[in-house]
C-alpha positions as MATLAB code, in Angstrom:
seq = 'MDPTALAFATALVSAMATQTWSDARAAALGVWRRRNAAAGTESIATDLDVTRERVVTAGEAGDPDTVDAVVDVWRGRVQELLLDHPELATDLQDVLTTTLLPMLTDTQTSRVRSIIMTGTSRDTSTFHQIAGNQYNHR';
ca = [
       0.076   -0.125   -0.105;
       1.388    3.112   -0.839;
       1.628    5.562    1.964;
       0.366    8.594    0.155;
      -2.851    6.740   -0.632;
      -3.183    5.654    3.116;
      -2.547    9.325    4.244;
      -4.628   10.753    1.748;
      -7.588    8.392    2.282;
      -7.485    9.205    5.993;
      -7.149   12.735    5.716;
     -10.090   12.872    2.880;
     -12.527   10.998    5.139;
     -11.362   13.104    8.381;
     -12.255   16.161    6.225;
     -15.762   14.618    5.902;
     -16.739   16.197    9.002;
     -15.384   19.207    9.013;
     -17.235   22.544    8.231;
     -14.553   23.102    5.110;
     -15.751   20.051    3.361;
     -16.623   21.590    0.077;
     -13.069   22.591   -0.470;
     -11.749   19.368    0.423;
     -14.383   17.854   -1.928;
     -13.175   19.982   -4.808;
      -9.604   19.465   -4.326;
     -10.187   15.418   -4.639;
     -12.248   15.790   -7.371;
      -9.527   17.950   -9.121;
      -7.079   15.048   -8.573;
      -9.683   12.623  -10.310;
     -10.171   15.228  -13.143;
      -6.705   15.268  -13.895;
      -6.623   11.408  -14.748;
      -9.233   12.017  -17.460;
     -11.012   14.974  -17.776;
     -14.657   13.599  -17.945;
     -14.443    9.618  -17.419;
     -15.877    8.789  -13.885;
     -15.428   12.269  -12.211;
     -19.308   12.714  -11.594;
     -19.536    9.139  -10.117;
     -16.648   10.139   -7.663;
     -18.347   13.254   -6.917;
     -21.556   10.996   -6.004;
     -19.557    8.754   -3.877;
     -17.954   11.575   -1.802;
     -21.674   13.045   -1.037;
     -22.731    9.445    0.074;
     -19.777    8.630    1.975;
     -19.909   12.122    3.633;
     -23.250   11.326    4.795;
     -22.148    7.964    6.351;
     -19.182    9.393    7.930;
     -21.094   12.397    9.697;
     -23.660    9.943   10.672;
     -21.347    7.720   12.066;
     -19.669   10.421   14.122;
     -22.764   11.526   15.693;
     -23.391    7.976   16.781;
     -19.885    7.554   18.189;
     -19.246    5.006   15.727;
     -15.502    4.810   14.901;
     -15.761    1.289   12.791;
     -17.810    2.690   10.209;
     -15.168    5.627    9.633;
     -12.418    2.979    9.808;
     -14.506    1.071    7.174;
     -14.917    4.233    5.153;
     -11.166    4.825    5.127;
     -10.696    1.173    3.656;
     -12.872    1.957    0.902;
     -11.087    5.131    0.018;
      -7.613    3.928    0.693;
      -8.654    1.265   -1.829;
      -9.803    3.713   -4.253;
      -6.867    6.018   -4.013;
      -4.547    3.181   -4.487;
      -6.130    2.193   -7.575;
      -6.119    5.600   -9.041;
      -2.300    5.800   -8.148;
      -1.605    2.048  -10.067;
      -3.459    3.297  -13.112;
      -1.793    6.776  -12.838;
       1.380    7.098  -11.085;
       2.033   10.410  -12.397;
      -0.977   11.749   -9.843;
       1.453   11.031   -6.608;
       2.495   14.330   -6.644;
      -1.218   15.662   -7.023;
      -2.319   13.790   -4.343;
       0.346   14.720   -2.136;
      -0.070   18.475   -2.683;
      -3.795   18.165   -1.912;
      -3.100   16.406    1.296;
      -0.405   18.817    2.663;
      -1.939   22.493    1.094;
      -5.827   21.428    1.452;
      -6.698   18.514    3.486;
      -4.130   18.680    6.580;
      -4.812   22.447    7.383;
      -8.738   21.586    7.760;
      -8.198   18.974   10.564;
      -7.853   19.167   13.990;
      -4.544   18.405   15.646;
      -5.623   15.056   16.672;
      -6.700   14.207   13.200;
      -3.562   15.800   11.772;
      -1.436   13.606   13.896;
      -3.151   10.190   12.885;
      -2.669   10.858    9.550;
       1.152   12.041    9.871;
       1.605    8.908   11.758;
       0.784    6.745    8.828;
       3.765    7.815    6.843;
       6.859    6.069    8.047;
       9.852    5.224    6.147;
      13.042    3.153    7.106;
      16.050    1.662    5.419;
      18.318   -1.077    6.878;
      21.319   -1.969    4.875;
      24.207   -4.857    5.349;
      23.756   -6.402    8.712;
      22.140   -3.247   10.697;
      18.591   -3.373   12.408;
      16.149   -0.882   13.638;
      12.504   -0.749   14.893;
      10.050    1.409   13.898;
       7.165    1.896   16.244;
       3.606    2.954   15.840;
       1.396    2.652   18.561;
       1.839   -0.068   20.835;
       4.445   -2.616   19.838;
       6.369   -4.898   21.838;
       9.507   -6.939   20.665;
      10.541   -9.942   22.630;
      13.918  -11.708   21.838;
];
């Protein structure tokens, strides 16, 4: 899974419950339009609107499982977009950093930022990356 796809989907779904959703929606649709000016953008717009209703309802009901499921759905859609159009990775990252992240609360932003972790180990070196609760036993 591309970390940009996961971060973008998480931020997009988080932005669905904000007052600035129309700006987030327009920015997300802009990325899909760049892949092909006409094909499929209308269905993406409809899907975003339906999804937003689900996210708002789930938030009001205190149902984080539904919100997580919606993130998974959009993560798959964004990943599919990147597989078909890898040149859009920069556009996704730009929308993520300039539009979506500024809309979110500090808690929501930290959730998105904690997703992107990169590490490299060479030769015989060892390192550990920790996200949340991780226990290593030897």
